[in-house]
Amino acid sequence: MKKKNKLVNYDKYGYLFVAPFIIAFLVFQLYPIIYTFELSFTDLSGWETKLNFIGFKNYINILNNEFFTKAFINTWIIWIINFIPQISLALLLASWFTNNRLKIKAQGLFKVAFYMPNIITAASVALLFYSLFSYPLGPINQLLINFGILQEPYDFFRSKLATRLIVAFIQFWMWYGNTFIILSAGILGINPNLYEAAMVDGATDRQMFWKITLPLLRPIMIYVLVTSLIGGMQMFDIPYLITNGKGNPDYAVDTMTMFIYKQAFLGSRNYYIAATASVLLLIIILIFSVIIFKSLGEKKEKRVGVR
Amino acid sequence: MDKSKKYSFKKILIYLVCVVLLIASVMPFWILFVNGTRSTEQIQQGFSLIPSRFLNYNYKVLVGRGFNIFNGFKNSFIIALSTTILSLYFSALTAYGLVIYDFKLKNVVFALVAFILMVPGQISMIGFYQLVLRAGLTDSYIPLIFPAIAAPATVFFIRQYLIGSFPKELVQAARIDGASELGIFHKIALPILKPALATMGIFTFVTSWNNFLMPLMLISEEKKFTLPMLVQMLRTDIYRTEYGGIYLGITMTIVPLLIVYLILSRYIIAGVALGSIKE
């Protein structure tokens, strides 16, 4: 009897242990989210502090806002042209590095090098690439002229396509190493007996990749896809700094988060537009995460073999 | 015979791809370092991979125009270190609470942790800014540091680690010896958690160190600028024609992180791999 009482008492300590987390969550995360929702139904701007509720007007207006639509499309374009090559290269590298027949050497060195760009401050990386591609005498222009590829310097940051490609390339360059390491770990988690049995049966590398690796890697692929999408939809540092906050030329690399930032903190400080865009960004991310889970993750039992 | 020949050809191709990627990873940084040691005239005259002797000159140009990098280091370091300590301590506390005790709302709390993992941070930034503004805490580091107390990914990671490598019997034994609940956490659980804390600590520190958007939103006093904000200043007109200085400025923001990375790379890469498997 006494012992039981004691146990119950101990378990109440659980609340004490999780209390700081819960309080910090409520104050710093939940409340700001609810507050953002609330602001999206007001016309708060400038240094005003009183909230006027105006219903769904902001949501109707923002869908007609040319800059928001542009930012939405840009974010998707940049994410897609970065993600497709990124996951393809990462998969290829992961399948090479984990292949027992190939026995690739110096894996540690390559991994350290491939992951390196990911750890460096994105702000510094943005400015570095801005300097490399600068006009007229940046190193890339000098090299292209030296090799005879260009006759005269090319102003990359005046071309919509070039600017988008540069931003997408930086994202690709910073993230393929991360994706590659995650996929490698996923492949190493697959039961090695499956590969041994396949090899005994005379399967080729290609067959093993398509029939064993890819299907069993599905949960990890979903994880990579969803985290990359969430990160990609929030892209800010690189496009912001490479265009000095403007998103030019012709707003080609103006992303959704840049739109939110500029609405809230520049000019007339339209918090109501920024808040509305934030809510839409959340909805977009949730919808696509659910779609990805539903369309790729239906066979839950496939997790066998992945530790 | 034929097959092994095919394999060696494939291997050469693979090494070639890997070396190209390795160069692609290193080269931009090398060009950056080299140009940081060259004069603006040299940089404009042509491309070079060999360092020159204008490092000192470029540094003087930067300092002369008010580029106070050491202040930026100090500010970023204070924020990143405080964030890391708070995040690790309270995440460990939360994870320990979730693993050791069977309280009624335990599953609710756990579901909450899993849910926040999915909600991207940028979503609440407008509400967060308004909250900070009304609390009169703009230009303070408090809103940059204290949200770290609720770090769901770290809680998740430490919880997995506790489940895997913390024998619950230790808690019972310590209770019999008369230890307090918090005492048990401090003296027994925290030391066992060290490897997990180290892994998450590196990532928390680097993420905070690299954070640009939040300080950009909240800090306007130049004295309090963090490192990524100083990088942004290199983009302003003050430095427009000083290419050597700009390259050196970027170099200085990168080098400390690069050194730390090269020392800890093995743990960092292992941490990336672990984080995904544990999901």
mmCIF file of C-alpha atoms in Angstrom, chain A residues 4-260:
data_model
loop_
_atom_site.group_PDB
_atom_site.id
_atom_site.type_symbol
_atom_site.label_atom_id
_atom_site.label_comp_id
_atom_site.label_asym_id
_atom_site.label_seq_id
_atom_site.Cartn_x
_atom_site.Cartn_y
_atom_site.Cartn_z
ATOM 1 C CA LYS A 4 2.034 2.066 -4.376
ATOM 2 C CA ASN A 5 1.432 5.498 -2.940
ATOM 3 C CA LYS A 6 5.037 6.313 -3.390
ATOM 4 C CA LEU A 7 5.015 5.296 -7.043
ATOM 5 C CA VAL A 8 2.056 7.544 -7.812
ATOM 6 C CA ASN A 9 3.849 10.416 -6.150
ATOM 7 C CA TYR A 10 6.950 9.885 -8.190
ATOM 8 C CA ASP A 11 5.053 9.903 -11.456
ATOM 9 C CA LYS A 12 3.714 13.355 -10.718
ATOM 10 C CA TYR A 13 7.279 14.593 -11.033
ATOM 11 C CA GLY A 14 6.844 14.028 -14.758
ATOM 12 C CA TYR A 15 4.801 17.229 -14.995
ATOM 13 C CA LEU A 16 7.575 19.159 -13.315
ATOM 14 C CA PHE A 17 10.137 17.841 -15.766
ATOM 15 C CA VAL A 18 8.167 18.697 -18.881
ATOM 16 C CA ALA A 19 6.794 21.999 -17.539
ATOM 17 C CA PRO A 20 9.573 24.313 -18.851
ATOM 18 C CA PHE A 21 9.212 22.822 -22.337
ATOM 19 C CA ILE A 22 5.438 23.263 -22.295
ATOM 20 C CA ILE A 23 5.643 26.833 -21.023
ATOM 21 C CA ALA A 24 8.278 27.813 -23.590
ATOM 22 C CA PHE A 25 6.233 26.127 -26.302
ATOM 23 C CA LEU A 26 3.064 27.976 -25.324
ATOM 24 C CA VAL A 27 4.755 31.371 -25.086
ATOM 25 C CA PHE A 28 7.215 31.249 -27.985
ATOM 26 C CA GLN A 29 5.527 28.975 -30.489
ATOM 27 C CA LEU A 30 1.815 28.370 -30.011
ATOM 28 C CA TYR A 31 0.907 31.906 -29.003
ATOM 29 C CA PRO A 32 2.781 33.496 -31.955
ATOM 30 C CA ILE A 33 1.066 31.080 -34.354
ATOM 31 C CA ILE A 34 -2.381 31.932 -32.994
ATOM 32 C CA TYR A 35 -1.470 35.602 -32.969
ATOM 33 C CA THR A 36 -0.368 35.399 -36.602
ATOM 34 C CA PHE A 37 -3.734 33.822 -37.476
ATOM 35 C CA GLU A 38 -5.490 36.594 -35.599
ATOM 36 C CA LEU A 39 -3.495 39.314 -37.370
ATOM 37 C CA SER A 40 -4.430 37.866 -40.746
ATOM 38 C CA PHE A 41 -8.040 38.902 -40.015
ATOM 39 C CA THR A 42 -7.101 42.503 -39.130
ATOM 40 C CA ASP A 43 -5.677 45.497 -40.961
ATOM 41 C CA LEU A 44 -2.710 46.036 -38.644
ATOM 42 C CA SER A 45 0.136 48.018 -40.191
ATOM 43 C CA GLY A 46 2.807 50.566 -39.365
ATOM 44 C CA TRP A 47 3.200 51.322 -35.657
ATOM 45 C CA GLU A 48 -0.520 50.862 -34.989
ATOM 46 C CA THR A 49 -1.367 48.673 -31.992
ATOM 47 C CA LYS A 50 -5.170 48.467 -32.109
ATOM 48 C CA LEU A 51 -6.627 45.477 -33.932
ATOM 49 C CA ASN A 52 -9.495 46.090 -36.393
ATOM 50 C CA PHE A 53 -11.116 42.886 -37.543
ATOM 51 C CA ILE A 54 -12.040 42.873 -41.199
ATOM 52 C CA GLY A 55 -12.937 39.241 -41.817
ATOM 53 C CA PHE A 56 -11.572 37.304 -44.782
ATOM 54 C CA LYS A 57 -10.786 40.373 -46.869
ATOM 55 C CA ASN A 58 -7.017 39.854 -46.617
ATOM 56 C CA TYR A 59 -7.312 36.358 -48.018
ATOM 57 C CA ILE A 60 -9.286 37.535 -51.013
ATOM 58 C CA ASN A 61 -6.879 40.412 -51.624
ATOM 59 C CA ILE A 62 -3.715 38.378 -51.363
ATOM 60 C CA LEU A 63 -4.815 35.942 -54.051
ATOM 61 C CA ASN A 64 -5.022 38.952 -56.370
ATOM 62 C CA ASN A 65 -1.666 40.245 -55.198
ATOM 63 C CA GLU A 66 0.671 39.905 -58.132
ATOM 64 C CA PHE A 67 3.771 39.902 -55.939
ATOM 65 C CA PHE A 68 2.489 37.113 -53.745
ATOM 66 C CA THR A 69 1.625 34.959 -56.753
ATOM 67 C CA LYS A 70 5.069 35.617 -58.184
ATOM 68 C CA ALA A 71 6.761 34.732 -54.893
ATOM 69 C CA PHE A 72 4.715 31.545 -54.694
ATOM 70 C CA ILE A 73 5.698 30.454 -58.209
ATOM 71 C CA ASN A 74 9.358 31.432 -57.725
ATOM 72 C CA THR A 75 9.644 29.431 -54.523
ATOM 73 C CA TRP A 76 8.349 26.324 -56.257
ATOM 74 C CA ILE A 77 10.491 26.779 -59.373
ATOM 75 C CA ILE A 78 13.680 27.248 -57.359
ATOM 76 C CA TRP A 79 12.878 24.337 -55.051
ATOM 77 C CA ILE A 80 12.108 21.942 -57.910
ATOM 78 C CA ILE A 81 15.156 22.772 -60.034
ATOM 79 C CA ASN A 82 17.278 22.283 -56.932
ATOM 80 C CA PHE A 83 15.596 19.174 -55.543
ATOM 81 C CA ILE A 84 15.398 16.906 -58.587
ATOM 82 C CA PRO A 85 19.146 16.951 -59.340
ATOM 83 C CA GLN A 86 19.872 16.938 -55.609
ATOM 84 C CA ILE A 87 18.008 13.727 -54.823
ATOM 85 C CA SER A 88 19.175 12.060 -58.056
ATOM 86 C CA LEU A 89 22.832 12.742 -57.354
ATOM 87 C CA ALA A 90 22.443 11.820 -53.681
ATOM 88 C CA LEU A 91 20.816 8.500 -54.593
ATOM 89 C CA LEU A 92 23.487 7.712 -57.135
ATOM 90 C CA LEU A 93 26.312 8.508 -54.703
ATOM 91 C CA ALA A 94 24.627 6.593 -51.878
ATOM 92 C CA SER A 95 24.176 3.508 -54.040
ATOM 93 C CA TRP A 96 27.836 3.664 -55.119
ATOM 94 C CA PHE A 97 29.215 4.188 -51.626
ATOM 95 C CA THR A 98 27.198 1.362 -50.098
ATOM 96 C CA ASN A 99 27.872 -1.131 -52.893
ATOM 97 C CA ASN A 100 29.951 -4.027 -51.576
ATOM 98 C CA ARG A 101 31.163 -5.029 -55.018
ATOM 99 C CA LEU A 102 32.609 -1.594 -55.761
ATOM 100 C CA LYS A 103 34.324 -0.976 -52.402
ATOM 101 C CA ILE A 104 34.865 2.747 -52.947
ATOM 102 C CA LYS A 105 37.879 4.045 -51.024
ATOM 103 C CA ALA A 106 38.386 7.373 -49.220
ATOM 104 C CA GLN A 107 34.671 7.500 -48.402
ATOM 105 C CA GLY A 108 35.361 9.514 -45.241
ATOM 106 C CA LEU A 109 37.201 12.217 -47.181
ATOM 107 C CA PHE A 110 34.469 12.468 -49.819
ATOM 108 C CA LYS A 111 31.720 12.637 -47.211
ATOM 109 C CA VAL A 112 33.516 15.411 -45.314
ATOM 110 C CA ALA A 113 33.916 17.372 -48.551
ATOM 111 C CA PHE A 114 30.365 16.824 -49.842
ATOM 112 C CA TYR A 115 28.778 17.842 -46.559
ATOM 113 C CA MET A 116 31.029 20.859 -45.959
ATOM 114 C CA PRO A 117 28.941 23.515 -47.792
ATOM 115 C CA ASN A 118 25.968 22.615 -45.600
ATOM 116 C CA ILE A 119 27.576 23.746 -42.377
ATOM 117 C CA ILE A 120 28.770 27.140 -43.623
ATOM 118 C CA THR A 121 26.663 30.212 -42.828
ATOM 119 C CA ALA A 122 24.154 30.617 -45.672
ATOM 120 C CA ALA A 123 24.587 34.388 -45.528
ATOM 121 C CA SER A 124 28.318 34.048 -46.206
ATOM 122 C CA VAL A 125 27.701 31.508 -48.967
ATOM 123 C CA ALA A 126 25.246 33.877 -50.653
ATOM 124 C CA LEU A 127 27.725 36.731 -50.646
ATOM 125 C CA LEU A 128 30.508 34.420 -51.791
ATOM 126 C CA PHE A 129 28.530 33.343 -54.861
ATOM 127 C CA TYR A 130 27.428 36.891 -55.492
ATOM 128 C CA SER A 131 31.105 37.873 -55.634
ATOM 129 C CA LEU A 132 32.055 34.885 -57.791
ATOM 130 C CA PHE A 133 29.381 35.688 -60.386
ATOM 131 C CA SER A 134 29.732 39.461 -60.172
ATOM 132 C CA TYR A 135 29.862 41.689 -63.239
ATOM 133 C CA PRO A 136 32.022 42.574 -65.068
ATOM 134 C CA LEU A 137 35.183 41.210 -63.453
ATOM 135 C CA GLY A 138 34.085 38.418 -61.123
ATOM 136 C CA PRO A 139 36.080 35.160 -61.196
ATOM 137 C CA ILE A 140 33.415 33.255 -63.161
ATOM 138 C CA ASN A 141 33.318 35.904 -65.867
ATOM 139 C CA GLN A 142 37.122 35.950 -65.996
ATOM 140 C CA LEU A 143 37.281 32.173 -66.315
ATOM 141 C CA LEU A 144 34.602 31.989 -69.006
ATOM 142 C CA ILE A 145 36.407 34.636 -71.018
ATOM 143 C CA ASN A 146 39.804 32.958 -70.508
ATOM 144 C CA PHE A 147 38.414 29.693 -71.840
ATOM 145 C CA GLY A 148 36.819 31.483 -74.773
ATOM 146 C CA ILE A 149 33.286 30.486 -73.749
ATOM 147 C CA LEU A 150 32.253 34.130 -73.474
ATOM 148 C CA GLN A 151 33.457 36.979 -75.677
ATOM 149 C CA GLU A 152 32.606 39.682 -73.169
ATOM 150 C CA PRO A 153 31.492 39.692 -69.513
ATOM 151 C CA TYR A 154 27.929 38.562 -68.839
ATOM 152 C CA ASP A 155 25.803 40.191 -66.138
ATOM 153 C CA PHE A 156 24.276 37.102 -64.532
ATOM 154 C CA PHE A 157 22.186 39.070 -62.064
ATOM 155 C CA ARG A 158 20.336 40.896 -64.806
ATOM 156 C CA SER A 159 19.014 37.666 -66.245
ATOM 157 C CA LYS A 160 15.963 36.079 -64.592
ATOM 158 C CA LEU A 161 16.976 32.607 -65.667
ATOM 159 C CA ALA A 162 20.619 32.954 -64.594
ATOM 160 C CA THR A 163 19.704 34.381 -61.189
ATOM 161 C CA ARG A 164 17.213 31.582 -60.536
ATOM 162 C CA LEU A 165 19.704 28.969 -61.664
ATOM 163 C CA ILE A 166 22.402 30.416 -59.406
ATOM 164 C CA VAL A 167 20.098 30.403 -56.371
ATOM 165 C CA ALA A 168 18.924 26.865 -57.156
ATOM 166 C CA PHE A 169 22.513 25.742 -57.712
ATOM 167 C CA ILE A 170 23.592 27.111 -54.316
ATOM 168 C CA GLN A 171 20.721 25.262 -52.627
ATOM 169 C CA PHE A 172 21.683 22.100 -54.502
ATOM 170 C CA TRP A 173 25.359 22.528 -53.661
ATOM 171 C CA MET A 174 24.614 23.088 -49.979
ATOM 172 C CA TRP A 175 22.171 20.207 -49.544
ATOM 173 C CA TYR A 176 23.100 17.231 -51.755
ATOM 174 C CA GLY A 177 25.754 16.105 -49.262
ATOM 175 C CA ASN A 178 23.227 16.101 -46.443
ATOM 176 C CA THR A 179 20.716 14.127 -48.515
ATOM 177 C CA PHE A 180 23.435 11.726 -49.632
ATOM 178 C CA ILE A 181 24.488 10.941 -46.042
ATOM 179 C CA ILE A 182 20.879 10.375 -44.974
ATOM 180 C CA LEU A 183 20.194 8.068 -47.927
ATOM 181 C CA SER A 184 23.459 6.162 -47.313
ATOM 182 C CA ALA A 185 22.430 5.562 -43.714
ATOM 183 C CA GLY A 186 19.055 4.378 -44.963
ATOM 184 C CA ILE A 187 20.610 1.920 -47.409
ATOM 185 C CA LEU A 188 22.998 0.602 -44.742
ATOM 186 C CA GLY A 189 19.935 -0.013 -42.569
ATOM 187 C CA ILE A 190 18.481 -2.423 -45.133
ATOM 188 C CA ASN A 191 18.962 -6.052 -44.194
ATOM 189 C CA PRO A 192 22.233 -7.165 -45.882
ATOM 190 C CA ASN A 193 20.877 -10.714 -46.285
ATOM 191 C CA LEU A 194 18.579 -9.410 -49.006
ATOM 192 C CA TYR A 195 21.550 -8.280 -51.085
ATOM 193 C CA GLU A 196 23.486 -11.478 -50.404
ATOM 194 C CA ALA A 197 20.548 -13.618 -51.504
ATOM 195 C CA ALA A 198 20.129 -11.486 -54.627
ATOM 196 C CA MET A 199 23.820 -11.805 -55.457
ATOM 197 C CA VAL A 200 23.671 -15.567 -55.064
ATOM 198 C CA ASP A 201 20.822 -15.494 -57.560
ATOM 199 C CA GLY A 202 23.060 -13.524 -59.926
ATOM 200 C CA ALA A 203 21.293 -10.171 -59.735
ATOM 201 C CA THR A 204 23.037 -7.168 -61.285
ATOM 202 C CA ASP A 205 23.730 -3.932 -59.411
ATOM 203 C CA ARG A 206 20.983 -2.264 -61.358
ATOM 204 C CA GLN A 207 18.424 -4.945 -60.519
ATOM 205 C CA MET A 208 19.322 -4.787 -56.841
ATOM 206 C CA PHE A 209 18.991 -1.005 -56.860
ATOM 207 C CA TRP A 210 15.520 -1.003 -58.420
ATOM 208 C CA LYS A 211 14.140 -4.113 -56.710
ATOM 209 C CA ILE A 212 15.621 -3.889 -53.214
ATOM 210 C CA THR A 213 17.176 -0.521 -52.435
ATOM 211 C CA LEU A 214 14.582 1.806 -53.870
ATOM 212 C CA PRO A 215 11.426 0.129 -52.496
ATOM 213 C CA LEU A 216 12.907 -0.323 -49.014
ATOM 214 C CA LEU A 217 14.255 3.210 -48.988
ATOM 215 C CA ARG A 218 10.781 4.664 -49.372
ATOM 216 C CA PRO A 219 10.298 5.853 -45.760
ATOM 217 C CA ILE A 220 13.641 7.663 -45.820
ATOM 218 C CA MET A 221 12.850 9.142 -49.246
ATOM 219 C CA ILE A 222 9.581 10.498 -47.877
ATOM 220 C CA TYR A 223 11.456 11.961 -44.928
ATOM 221 C CA VAL A 224 13.955 13.653 -47.257
ATOM 222 C CA LEU A 225 11.226 14.917 -49.573
ATOM 223 C CA VAL A 226 9.106 16.382 -46.766
ATOM 224 C CA THR A 227 11.984 18.017 -44.884
ATOM 225 C CA SER A 228 13.388 19.444 -48.119
ATOM 226 C CA LEU A 229 9.967 20.779 -49.113
ATOM 227 C CA ILE A 230 9.432 22.416 -45.723
ATOM 228 C CA GLY A 231 12.920 23.931 -45.881
ATOM 229 C CA GLY A 232 12.533 24.945 -49.527
ATOM 230 C CA MET A 233 9.215 26.706 -48.960
ATOM 231 C CA GLN A 234 10.931 28.775 -46.249
ATOM 232 C CA MET A 235 13.922 29.706 -48.407
ATOM 233 C CA PHE A 236 15.182 33.160 -47.458
ATOM 234 C CA ASP A 237 18.880 33.759 -46.734
ATOM 235 C CA ILE A 238 20.347 32.951 -50.150
ATOM 236 C CA PRO A 239 17.883 34.737 -52.473
ATOM 237 C CA TYR A 240 17.605 37.660 -50.053
ATOM 238 C CA LEU A 241 21.324 38.308 -49.765
ATOM 239 C CA ILE A 242 22.278 37.542 -53.329
ATOM 240 C CA THR A 243 19.827 40.173 -54.591
ATOM 241 C CA ASN A 244 20.381 42.611 -51.732
ATOM 242 C CA GLY A 245 16.873 41.975 -50.456
ATOM 243 C CA LYS A 246 15.152 42.913 -53.691
ATOM 244 C CA GLY A 247 14.561 39.558 -55.348
ATOM 245 C CA ASN A 248 15.421 41.116 -58.714
ATOM 246 C CA PRO A 249 15.641 40.982 -61.711
ATOM 247 C CA ASP A 250 11.892 41.366 -62.144
ATOM 248 C CA TYR A 251 11.300 39.645 -58.778
ATOM 249 C CA ALA A 252 12.560 36.370 -60.263
ATOM 250 C CA VAL A 253 13.928 35.047 -56.961
ATOM 251 C CA ASP A 254 11.490 36.753 -54.607
ATOM 252 C CA THR A 255 10.417 33.859 -52.358
ATOM 253 C CA MET A 256 7.406 33.546 -50.059
ATOM 254 C CA THR A 257 9.410 34.205 -46.911
ATOM 255 C CA MET A 258 11.051 37.214 -48.578
ATOM 256 C CA PHE A 259 7.585 38.486 -49.452
ATOM 257 C CA ILE A 260 6.497 38.067 -45.817
#
